[in-house]
Amino acid sequence: MSPARPCRGMRAAVAASVGLSEGPAGSARRGRLLRPPSPAPAAPGARLLRLPGSGAVRAANPERAGWTEALRAAVAELRAGAVVAVPTDTLYGLACSASCSAALGAVYRLKGRSEDKPLAVCLGRVADVYRYCHVRVPEGLLKDLLPGPVTLVLERSKELNKDLNPFTPLVGIRIPDHAFIQDLVQVFGGPLALTSANLSSQASSLNVEEFQDLWPQLSLVIDGGPIGDGQSSEYRLGSTVVDLSVPGKFGILRPGCALESTTAILQQKYGLLPLH
């Protein structure tokens, strides 16, 4: 991976309701996790922040304050080049700024992940896909699959950091069907690199306790409660990964948890042919 690029000074697309500014990010400390509002078991030195209610659904008043606090904390850490654990619609994930080369390297190191394995890019809106990818499928197809438990592999544009997956012209795009991470990406104002919150080759995580060994290496853990029922083997399959880089065709790179519904949309509604 090439020398790290600066991670600060990123554009501030910050929602006024969250009250964030481009103030100094230096207050974020390595290894810092925010303590939950109520006592909870934690590893020594580790602190975490719990989302109010269900993290998959936007919190309404009077719980909005806790939601806003979590967004503020996560954005501050991401701007500082840190790695943050977040819930998604399928698994718990590790997220960092896709524009911060040093943070990308940190994700690979803490997971023990081979650098020839790509990281997905998490966006907040379907409209953003057109900025970071060359799209050769109908817009309706994107909107039928996203947000959702699907990763769409498309040709990347020059807008993405060249140190992100430098070995491939393609990139996997995720827009999880999860309110908190959608808000996080939009308030952060740029793409996030996203991968599962576990050591490489180990089981994926459906609750924060399952990756507790990683907490000391993270700057923040957002606890959105169990994913699904917290035990389902279906959720542990992760997102369905679909290659849409070839016009008129699709390839299933990972079956994941939404294979049947995804394949039906691609073939029956849009007439795409399987890649062989």
PDB file of C-alpha atoms in Angstrom:
ATOM      1  CA  MET A   1       0.000   0.000   0.000  1.00  0.00           C
ATOM      2  CA  SER A   2       1.450   3.382  -0.936  1.00  0.00           C
ATOM      3  CA  PRO A   3       2.334   6.106   1.612  1.00  0.00           C
ATOM      4  CA  ALA A   4      -0.583   7.295   3.688  1.00  0.00           C
ATOM      5  CA  ARG A   5      -2.473  10.346   2.536  1.00  0.00           C
ATOM      6  CA  PRO A   6      -3.647  12.974   5.031  1.00  0.00           C
ATOM      7  CA  CYS A   7      -6.977  12.046   6.608  1.00  0.00           C
ATOM      8  CA  ARG A   8      -8.014  15.433   7.895  1.00  0.00           C
ATOM      9  CA  GLY A   9      -9.445  18.393   6.032  1.00  0.00           C
ATOM     10  CA  MET A  10     -12.109  16.264   4.363  1.00  0.00           C
ATOM     11  CA  ARG A  11     -15.202  18.074   3.149  1.00  0.00           C
ATOM     12  CA  ALA A  12     -17.708  18.799   5.882  1.00  0.00           C
ATOM     13  CA  ALA A  13     -21.116  17.662   4.717  1.00  0.00           C
ATOM     14  CA  VAL A  14     -22.535  17.812   8.191  1.00  0.00           C
ATOM     15  CA  ALA A  15     -26.198  17.869   9.053  1.00  0.00           C
ATOM     16  CA  ALA A  16     -27.163  20.919  11.105  1.00  0.00           C
ATOM     17  CA  SER A  17     -29.303  18.794  13.378  1.00  0.00           C
ATOM     18  CA  VAL A  18     -26.215  16.892  14.464  1.00  0.00           C
ATOM     19  CA  GLY A  19     -24.323  20.074  15.317  1.00  0.00           C
ATOM     20  CA  LEU A  20     -20.963  18.979  13.914  1.00  0.00           C
ATOM     21  CA  SER A  21     -18.291  21.323  12.627  1.00  0.00           C
ATOM     22  CA  GLU A  22     -14.891  21.030  11.035  1.00  0.00           C
ATOM     23  CA  GLY A  23     -13.266  21.599  14.399  1.00  0.00           C
ATOM     24  CA  PRO A  24     -10.059  19.849  15.377  1.00  0.00           C
ATOM     25  CA  ALA A  25     -10.257  16.093  15.160  1.00  0.00           C
ATOM     26  CA  GLY A  26      -7.204  15.685  17.349  1.00  0.00           C
ATOM     27  CA  SER A  27      -9.352  15.135  20.404  1.00  0.00           C
ATOM     28  CA  ALA A  28     -10.062  11.618  19.185  1.00  0.00           C
ATOM     29  CA  ARG A  29      -7.742   9.153  20.904  1.00  0.00           C
ATOM     30  CA  ARG A  30      -6.564   5.770  19.738  1.00  0.00           C
ATOM     31  CA  GLY A  31      -8.135   2.906  21.589  1.00  0.00           C
ATOM     32  CA  ARG A  32     -11.015   5.096  22.869  1.00  0.00           C
ATOM     33  CA  LEU A  33     -14.515   3.677  22.967  1.00  0.00           C
ATOM     34  CA  LEU A  34     -17.377   5.759  24.316  1.00  0.00           C
ATOM     35  CA  ARG A  35     -19.011   4.494  27.518  1.00  0.00           C
ATOM     36  CA  PRO A  36     -22.700   3.582  27.294  1.00  0.00           C
ATOM     37  CA  PRO A  37     -25.188   5.662  29.266  1.00  0.00           C
ATOM     38  CA  SER A  38     -25.888   2.670  31.526  1.00  0.00           C
ATOM     39  CA  PRO A  39     -23.332   0.247  32.984  1.00  0.00           C
ATOM     40  CA  ALA A  40     -22.426  -2.638  30.703  1.00  0.00           C
ATOM     41  CA  PRO A  41     -19.780  -5.378  30.738  1.00  0.00           C
ATOM     42  CA  ALA A  42     -16.670  -4.247  28.899  1.00  0.00           C
ATOM     43  CA  ALA A  43     -13.117  -5.326  28.395  1.00  0.00           C
ATOM     44  CA  PRO A  44     -10.569  -3.409  30.485  1.00  0.00           C
ATOM     45  CA  GLY A  45      -9.967   0.001  28.938  1.00  0.00           C
ATOM     46  CA  ALA A  46     -12.694  -0.432  26.351  1.00  0.00           C
ATOM     47  CA  ARG A  47     -15.782   1.797  26.140  1.00  0.00           C
ATOM     48  CA  LEU A  48     -18.771   1.593  23.800  1.00  0.00           C
ATOM     49  CA  LEU A  49     -21.785   3.678  22.845  1.00  0.00           C
ATOM     50  CA  ARG A  50     -25.238   2.146  22.564  1.00  0.00           C
ATOM     51  CA  LEU A  51     -27.829   3.384  20.121  1.00  0.00           C
ATOM     52  CA  PRO A  52     -31.242   4.214  21.594  1.00  0.00           C
ATOM     53  CA  GLY A  53     -33.997   1.807  20.667  1.00  0.00           C
ATOM     54  CA  SER A  54     -33.277  -0.300  17.603  1.00  0.00           C
ATOM     55  CA  GLY A  55     -30.263   0.932  15.688  1.00  0.00           C
ATOM     56  CA  ALA A  56     -31.857  -0.210  12.445  1.00  0.00           C
ATOM     57  CA  VAL A  57     -34.645   2.376  12.800  1.00  0.00           C
ATOM     58  CA  ARG A  58     -34.073   6.111  13.199  1.00  0.00           C
ATOM     59  CA  ALA A  59     -34.619   7.152  16.781  1.00  0.00           C
ATOM     60  CA  ALA A  60     -37.502   9.531  17.414  1.00  0.00           C
ATOM     61  CA  ASN A  61     -37.741  12.076  20.207  1.00  0.00           C
ATOM     62  CA  PRO A  62     -37.085  11.844  23.105  1.00  0.00           C
ATOM     63  CA  GLU A  63     -34.374   9.346  22.081  1.00  0.00           C
ATOM     64  CA  ARG A  64     -32.948  11.516  19.300  1.00  0.00           C
ATOM     65  CA  ALA A  65     -30.262  12.925  21.578  1.00  0.00           C
ATOM     66  CA  GLY A  66     -28.589   9.531  21.965  1.00  0.00           C
ATOM     67  CA  TRP A  67     -28.705   8.976  18.200  1.00  0.00           C
ATOM     68  CA  THR A  68     -27.097  12.370  17.598  1.00  0.00           C
ATOM     69  CA  GLU A  69     -24.401  11.694  20.175  1.00  0.00           C
ATOM     70  CA  ALA A  70     -23.485   8.461  18.415  1.00  0.00           C
ATOM     71  CA  LEU A  71     -23.299  10.213  15.023  1.00  0.00           C
ATOM     72  CA  ARG A  72     -21.107  12.986  16.438  1.00  0.00           C
ATOM     73  CA  ALA A  73     -18.729  10.516  18.033  1.00  0.00           C
ATOM     74  CA  ALA A  74     -18.453   8.276  14.971  1.00  0.00           C
ATOM     75  CA  VAL A  75     -17.901  11.154  12.531  1.00  0.00           C
ATOM     76  CA  ALA A  76     -15.205  12.646  14.757  1.00  0.00           C
ATOM     77  CA  GLU A  77     -13.340   9.345  14.905  1.00  0.00           C
ATOM     78  CA  LEU A  78     -13.643   8.715  11.174  1.00  0.00           C
ATOM     79  CA  ARG A  79     -12.317  12.203  10.406  1.00  0.00           C
ATOM     80  CA  ALA A  80      -9.367  11.495  12.666  1.00  0.00           C
ATOM     81  CA  GLY A  81      -8.471   8.456  10.552  1.00  0.00           C
ATOM     82  CA  ALA A  82      -9.724   5.914  13.072  1.00  0.00           C
ATOM     83  CA  VAL A  83     -11.493   2.571  12.634  1.00  0.00           C
ATOM     84  CA  VAL A  84     -15.030   2.314  14.027  1.00  0.00           C
ATOM     85  CA  ALA A  85     -17.267  -0.720  14.563  1.00  0.00           C
ATOM     86  CA  VAL A  86     -20.837  -0.250  13.316  1.00  0.00           C
ATOM     87  CA  PRO A  87     -23.995  -2.335  12.894  1.00  0.00           C
ATOM     88  CA  THR A  88     -25.327  -3.006   9.386  1.00  0.00           C
ATOM     89  CA  ASP A  89     -28.319  -4.878   8.007  1.00  0.00           C
ATOM     90  CA  THR A  90     -26.400  -8.176   7.876  1.00  0.00           C
ATOM     91  CA  LEU A  91     -23.378  -8.148  10.206  1.00  0.00           C
ATOM     92  CA  TYR A  92     -21.353  -5.877  12.445  1.00  0.00           C
ATOM     93  CA  GLY A  93     -18.730  -4.137  10.360  1.00  0.00           C
ATOM     94  CA  LEU A  94     -15.490  -2.210  10.642  1.00  0.00           C
ATOM     95  CA  ALA A  95     -15.613   1.171   8.930  1.00  0.00           C
ATOM     96  CA  CYS A  96     -13.044   3.836   8.143  1.00  0.00           C
ATOM     97  CA  SER A  97     -12.717   6.708   5.716  1.00  0.00           C
ATOM     98  CA  ALA A  98     -12.159   5.294   2.236  1.00  0.00           C
ATOM     99  CA  SER A  99     -10.092   8.412   1.499  1.00  0.00           C
ATOM    100  CA  CYS A 100      -7.638   7.798   4.346  1.00  0.00           C
ATOM    101  CA  SER A 101      -4.859   5.459   3.271  1.00  0.00           C
ATOM    102  CA  ALA A 102      -3.504   5.065   6.794  1.00  0.00           C
ATOM    103  CA  ALA A 103      -6.917   3.981   8.060  1.00  0.00           C
ATOM    104  CA  LEU A 104      -7.234   1.444   5.248  1.00  0.00           C
ATOM    105  CA  GLY A 105      -3.926  -0.064   6.302  1.00  0.00           C
ATOM    106  CA  ALA A 106      -5.102  -0.216   9.912  1.00  0.00           C
ATOM    107  CA  VAL A 107      -8.170  -2.245   8.916  1.00  0.00           C
ATOM    108  CA  TYR A 108      -6.035  -4.838   7.165  1.00  0.00           C
ATOM    109  CA  ARG A 109      -3.641  -5.089  10.095  1.00  0.00           C
ATOM    110  CA  LEU A 110      -6.208  -5.447  12.849  1.00  0.00           C
ATOM    111  CA  LYS A 111      -8.154  -8.102  10.910  1.00  0.00           C
ATOM    112  CA  GLY A 112      -5.039  -9.928   9.762  1.00  0.00           C
ATOM    113  CA  ARG A 113      -6.500  -9.608   6.284  1.00  0.00           C
ATOM    114  CA  SER A 114      -4.537 -10.257   3.115  1.00  0.00           C
ATOM    115  CA  GLU A 115      -4.025  -7.018   1.181  1.00  0.00           C
ATOM    116  CA  ASP A 116      -5.134  -8.700  -2.029  1.00  0.00           C
ATOM    117  CA  LYS A 117      -8.664  -9.009  -0.626  1.00  0.00           C
ATOM    118  CA  PRO A 118     -10.743  -5.916  -1.426  1.00  0.00           C
ATOM    119  CA  LEU A 119     -12.744  -3.761   0.956  1.00  0.00           C
ATOM    120  CA  ALA A 120     -16.266  -2.694   0.052  1.00  0.00           C
ATOM    121  CA  VAL A 121     -17.298   0.951  -0.160  1.00  0.00           C
ATOM    122  CA  CYS A 122     -20.307   2.040   1.857  1.00  0.00           C
ATOM    123  CA  LEU A 123     -22.413   4.935   0.548  1.00  0.00           C
ATOM    124  CA  GLY A 124     -25.456   6.699   1.924  1.00  0.00           C
ATOM    125  CA  ARG A 125     -27.601   7.128  -1.208  1.00  0.00           C
ATOM    126  CA  VAL A 126     -28.095   5.471  -4.574  1.00  0.00           C
ATOM    127  CA  ALA A 127     -27.299   8.816  -6.244  1.00  0.00           C
ATOM    128  CA  ASP A 128     -23.764   8.617  -4.835  1.00  0.00           C
ATOM    129  CA  VAL A 129     -23.049   5.408  -6.769  1.00  0.00           C
ATOM    130  CA  TYR A 130     -22.764   7.444  -9.960  1.00  0.00           C
ATOM    131  CA  ARG A 131     -19.955   9.555  -8.524  1.00  0.00           C
ATOM    132  CA  TYR A 132     -17.769   6.656  -7.445  1.00  0.00           C
ATOM    133  CA  CYS A 133     -18.590   4.112 -10.163  1.00  0.00           C
ATOM    134  CA  HIS A 134     -19.200   3.794 -13.885  1.00  0.00           C
ATOM    135  CA  VAL A 135     -22.744   2.422 -13.901  1.00  0.00           C
ATOM    136  CA  ARG A 136     -23.923   0.332 -16.846  1.00  0.00           C
ATOM    137  CA  VAL A 137     -27.220  -0.930 -15.458  1.00  0.00           C
ATOM    138  CA  PRO A 138     -30.610   0.816 -15.246  1.00  0.00           C
ATOM    139  CA  GLU A 139     -31.131   3.133 -12.307  1.00  0.00           C
ATOM    140  CA  GLY A 140     -34.215   1.128 -11.420  1.00  0.00           C
ATOM    141  CA  LEU A 141     -32.051  -1.938 -10.857  1.00  0.00           C
ATOM    142  CA  LEU A 142     -29.887  -0.071  -8.368  1.00  0.00           C
ATOM    143  CA  LYS A 143     -32.978   1.175  -6.547  1.00  0.00           C
ATOM    144  CA  ASP A 144     -34.502  -2.306  -6.478  1.00  0.00           C
ATOM    145  CA  LEU A 145     -31.428  -3.731  -4.751  1.00  0.00           C
ATOM    146  CA  LEU A 146     -30.206  -0.775  -2.685  1.00  0.00           C
ATOM    147  CA  PRO A 147     -30.488  -0.124   0.171  1.00  0.00           C
ATOM    148  CA  GLY A 148     -30.353  -3.803   1.008  1.00  0.00           C
ATOM    149  CA  PRO A 149     -28.196  -6.815   1.952  1.00  0.00           C
ATOM    150  CA  VAL A 150     -26.392  -6.760  -1.400  1.00  0.00           C
ATOM    151  CA  THR A 151     -22.922  -5.690  -2.561  1.00  0.00           C
ATOM    152  CA  LEU A 152     -22.845  -4.546  -6.190  1.00  0.00           C
ATOM    153  CA  VAL A 153     -19.498  -4.849  -7.954  1.00  0.00           C
ATOM    154  CA  LEU A 154     -19.034  -2.112 -10.543  1.00  0.00           C
ATOM    155  CA  GLU A 155     -16.207  -0.398 -12.401  1.00  0.00           C
ATOM    156  CA  ARG A 156     -14.709   2.203 -10.098  1.00  0.00           C
ATOM    157  CA  SER A 157     -14.238   5.855 -11.007  1.00  0.00           C
ATOM    158  CA  LYS A 158     -11.224   8.051 -10.371  1.00  0.00           C
ATOM    159  CA  GLU A 159     -13.058   9.667  -7.445  1.00  0.00           C
ATOM    160  CA  LEU A 160     -12.023   6.812  -5.163  1.00  0.00           C
ATOM    161  CA  ASN A 161      -8.723   6.781  -3.287  1.00  0.00           C
ATOM    162  CA  LYS A 162      -6.134   5.000  -5.447  1.00  0.00           C
ATOM    163  CA  ASP A 163      -4.886   3.157  -2.346  1.00  0.00           C
ATOM    164  CA  LEU A 164      -8.285   1.495  -1.897  1.00  0.00           C
ATOM    165  CA  ASN A 165      -8.058  -1.921  -3.600  1.00  0.00           C
ATOM    166  CA  PRO A 166      -5.296  -0.757  -5.981  1.00  0.00           C
ATOM    167  CA  PHE A 167      -5.086  -4.218  -7.555  1.00  0.00           C
ATOM    168  CA  THR A 168      -8.511  -4.087  -9.270  1.00  0.00           C
ATOM    169  CA  PRO A 169     -10.492  -1.674 -11.471  1.00  0.00           C
ATOM    170  CA  LEU A 170     -13.694  -2.822  -9.743  1.00  0.00           C
ATOM    171  CA  VAL A 171     -15.254  -1.957  -6.398  1.00  0.00           C
ATOM    172  CA  GLY A 172     -18.037  -3.441  -4.299  1.00  0.00           C
ATOM    173  CA  ILE A 173     -20.727  -0.934  -3.311  1.00  0.00           C
ATOM    174  CA  ARG A 174     -22.846  -1.302  -0.166  1.00  0.00           C
ATOM    175  CA  ILE A 175     -25.806   0.755   1.005  1.00  0.00           C
ATOM    176  CA  PRO A 176     -27.037  -1.214   4.018  1.00  0.00           C
ATOM    177  CA  ASP A 177     -30.726  -1.099   4.855  1.00  0.00           C
ATOM    178  CA  HIS A 178     -29.844   0.272   8.275  1.00  0.00           C
ATOM    179  CA  ALA A 179     -30.780   3.769   9.376  1.00  0.00           C
ATOM    180  CA  PHE A 180     -27.750   4.539  11.523  1.00  0.00           C
ATOM    181  CA  ILE A 181     -25.075   3.697   8.993  1.00  0.00           C
ATOM    182  CA  GLN A 182     -26.979   5.521   6.242  1.00  0.00           C
ATOM    183  CA  ASP A 183     -27.084   8.609   8.454  1.00  0.00           C
ATOM    184  CA  LEU A 184     -23.414   8.138   9.344  1.00  0.00           C
ATOM    185  CA  VAL A 185     -22.218   8.083   5.737  1.00  0.00           C
ATOM    186  CA  GLN A 186     -24.285  11.124   4.781  1.00  0.00           C
ATOM    187  CA  VAL A 187     -23.204  13.162   7.788  1.00  0.00           C
ATOM    188  CA  PHE A 188     -19.565  12.135   7.331  1.00  0.00           C
ATOM    189  CA  GLY A 189     -19.802  13.381   3.768  1.00  0.00           C
ATOM    190  CA  GLY A 190     -17.712  10.795   1.954  1.00  0.00           C
ATOM    191  CA  PRO A 191     -17.388   7.079   1.202  1.00  0.00           C
ATOM    192  CA  LEU A 192     -16.518   4.626   3.952  1.00  0.00           C
ATOM    193  CA  ALA A 193     -14.502   1.457   3.529  1.00  0.00           C
ATOM    194  CA  LEU A 194     -16.429  -1.411   5.111  1.00  0.00           C
ATOM    195  CA  THR A 195     -15.623  -4.996   6.062  1.00  0.00           C
ATOM    196  CA  SER A 196     -16.900  -7.481   8.612  1.00  0.00           C
ATOM    197  CA  ALA A 197     -15.975  -7.043  12.282  1.00  0.00           C
ATOM    198  CA  ASN A 198     -13.958 -10.185  12.894  1.00  0.00           C
ATOM    199  CA  LEU A 199     -10.494 -11.574  12.430  1.00  0.00           C
ATOM    200  CA  SER A 200     -10.002 -12.966   8.939  1.00  0.00           C
ATOM    201  CA  SER A 201     -11.149 -16.595   8.631  1.00  0.00           C
ATOM    202  CA  GLN A 202     -13.172 -16.376  11.864  1.00  0.00           C
ATOM    203  CA  ALA A 203     -16.958 -16.279  12.167  1.00  0.00           C
ATOM    204  CA  SER A 204     -18.727 -13.002  11.447  1.00  0.00           C
ATOM    205  CA  SER A 205     -20.377 -11.076  14.283  1.00  0.00           C
ATOM    206  CA  LEU A 206     -24.069 -10.490  15.008  1.00  0.00           C
ATOM    207  CA  ASN A 207     -23.503  -8.634  18.296  1.00  0.00           C
ATOM    208  CA  VAL A 208     -20.684  -6.537  19.743  1.00  0.00           C
ATOM    209  CA  GLU A 209     -19.599  -9.153  22.284  1.00  0.00           C
ATOM    210  CA  GLU A 210     -18.613 -11.531  19.497  1.00  0.00           C
ATOM    211  CA  PHE A 211     -15.728  -9.296  18.383  1.00  0.00           C
ATOM    212  CA  GLN A 212     -14.727  -8.052  21.830  1.00  0.00           C
ATOM    213  CA  ASP A 213     -11.118  -9.121  21.218  1.00  0.00           C
ATOM    214  CA  LEU A 214     -10.890  -6.333  18.621  1.00  0.00           C
ATOM    215  CA  TRP A 215     -12.180  -3.557  20.899  1.00  0.00           C
ATOM    216  CA  PRO A 216      -8.762  -2.417  22.176  1.00  0.00           C
ATOM    217  CA  GLN A 217      -7.670  -1.808  18.564  1.00  0.00           C
ATOM    218  CA  LEU A 218     -10.738   0.253  17.677  1.00  0.00           C
ATOM    219  CA  SER A 219     -11.532   3.871  18.440  1.00  0.00           C
ATOM    220  CA  LEU A 220     -15.275   3.436  18.830  1.00  0.00           C
ATOM    221  CA  VAL A 221     -17.819   0.620  19.029  1.00  0.00           C
ATOM    222  CA  ILE A 222     -21.416   1.490  18.176  1.00  0.00           C
ATOM    223  CA  ASP A 223     -23.756  -1.058  19.753  1.00  0.00           C
ATOM    224  CA  GLY A 224     -27.003  -1.272  17.797  1.00  0.00           C
ATOM    225  CA  GLY A 225     -28.122  -4.476  19.511  1.00  0.00           C
ATOM    226  CA  PRO A 226     -28.247  -7.938  17.944  1.00  0.00           C
ATOM    227  CA  ILE A 227     -28.440  -8.212  14.158  1.00  0.00           C
ATOM    228  CA  GLY A 228     -31.605 -10.136  13.330  1.00  0.00           C
ATOM    229  CA  ASP A 229     -32.198 -12.585  16.151  1.00  0.00           C
ATOM    230  CA  GLY A 230     -28.518 -12.464  17.071  1.00  0.00           C
ATOM    231  CA  GLN A 231     -28.008 -16.135  16.205  1.00  0.00           C
ATOM    232  CA  SER A 232     -29.315 -16.829  12.701  1.00  0.00           C
ATOM    233  CA  SER A 233     -26.834 -18.565  10.424  1.00  0.00           C
ATOM    234  CA  GLU A 234     -28.500 -16.807   7.481  1.00  0.00           C
ATOM    235  CA  TYR A 235     -27.345 -13.390   8.683  1.00  0.00           C
ATOM    236  CA  ARG A 236     -23.800 -14.673   9.177  1.00  0.00           C
ATOM    237  CA  LEU A 237     -23.623 -15.314   5.432  1.00  0.00           C
ATOM    238  CA  GLY A 238     -23.209 -11.568   4.902  1.00  0.00           C
ATOM    239  CA  SER A 239     -24.408  -9.644   1.882  1.00  0.00           C
ATOM    240  CA  THR A 240     -24.967 -11.218  -1.515  1.00  0.00           C
ATOM    241  CA  VAL A 241     -22.128 -10.046  -3.781  1.00  0.00           C
ATOM    242  CA  VAL A 242     -23.068  -9.496  -7.434  1.00  0.00           C
ATOM    243  CA  ASP A 243     -20.736  -8.566 -10.297  1.00  0.00           C
ATOM    244  CA  LEU A 244     -22.506  -6.073 -12.580  1.00  0.00           C
ATOM    245  CA  SER A 245     -19.402  -4.851 -14.394  1.00  0.00           C
ATOM    246  CA  VAL A 246     -20.291  -6.626 -17.666  1.00  0.00           C
ATOM    247  CA  PRO A 247     -23.248  -5.021 -19.515  1.00  0.00           C
ATOM    248  CA  GLY A 248     -26.256  -7.296 -19.758  1.00  0.00           C
ATOM    249  CA  LYS A 249     -24.850  -9.943 -17.438  1.00  0.00           C
ATOM    250  CA  PHE A 250     -24.350 -10.691 -13.776  1.00  0.00           C
ATOM    251  CA  GLY A 251     -22.140 -12.969 -11.721  1.00  0.00           C
ATOM    252  CA  ILE A 252     -22.692 -14.156  -8.157  1.00  0.00           C
ATOM    253  CA  LEU A 253     -19.369 -13.778  -6.332  1.00  0.00           C
ATOM    254  CA  ARG A 254     -20.832 -14.717  -2.947  1.00  0.00           C
ATOM    255  CA  PRO A 255     -24.321 -16.193  -2.411  1.00  0.00           C
ATOM    256  CA  GLY A 256     -24.824 -14.381   0.891  1.00  0.00           C
ATOM    257  CA  CYS A 257     -28.188 -13.983   2.588  1.00  0.00           C
ATOM    258  CA  ALA A 258     -30.242 -12.574  -0.310  1.00  0.00           C
ATOM    259  CA  LEU A 259     -29.376 -14.844  -3.233  1.00  0.00           C
ATOM    260  CA  GLU A 260     -32.847 -15.904  -4.360  1.00  0.00           C
ATOM    261  CA  SER A 261     -34.485 -12.477  -4.251  1.00  0.00           C
ATOM    262  CA  THR A 262     -31.490 -10.811  -5.899  1.00  0.00           C
ATOM    263  CA  THR A 263     -31.285 -13.364  -8.722  1.00  0.00           C
ATOM    264  CA  ALA A 264     -35.013 -13.077  -9.359  1.00  0.00           C
ATOM    265  CA  ILE A 265     -34.768  -9.298  -9.771  1.00  0.00           C
ATOM    266  CA  LEU A 266     -31.760  -9.508 -12.083  1.00  0.00           C
ATOM    267  CA  GLN A 267     -33.144 -12.220 -14.340  1.00  0.00           C
ATOM    268  CA  GLN A 268     -36.928 -11.824 -14.294  1.00  0.00           C
ATOM    269  CA  LYS A 269     -37.280  -8.051 -14.093  1.00  0.00           C
ATOM    270  CA  TYR A 270     -34.182  -6.880 -15.966  1.00  0.00           C
ATOM    271  CA  GLY A 271     -33.361  -9.861 -18.194  1.00  0.00           C
ATOM    272  CA  LEU A 272     -29.712 -10.102 -17.209  1.00  0.00           C
ATOM    273  CA  LEU A 273     -27.892 -13.304 -18.112  1.00  0.00           C
ATOM    274  CA  PRO A 274     -25.588 -15.217 -15.766  1.00  0.00           C
ATOM    275  CA  LEU A 275     -21.858 -14.914 -16.349  1.00  0.00           C
ATOM    276  CA  HIS A 276     -20.117 -18.212 -17.058  1.00  0.00           C
TER     277      HIS A 276
END
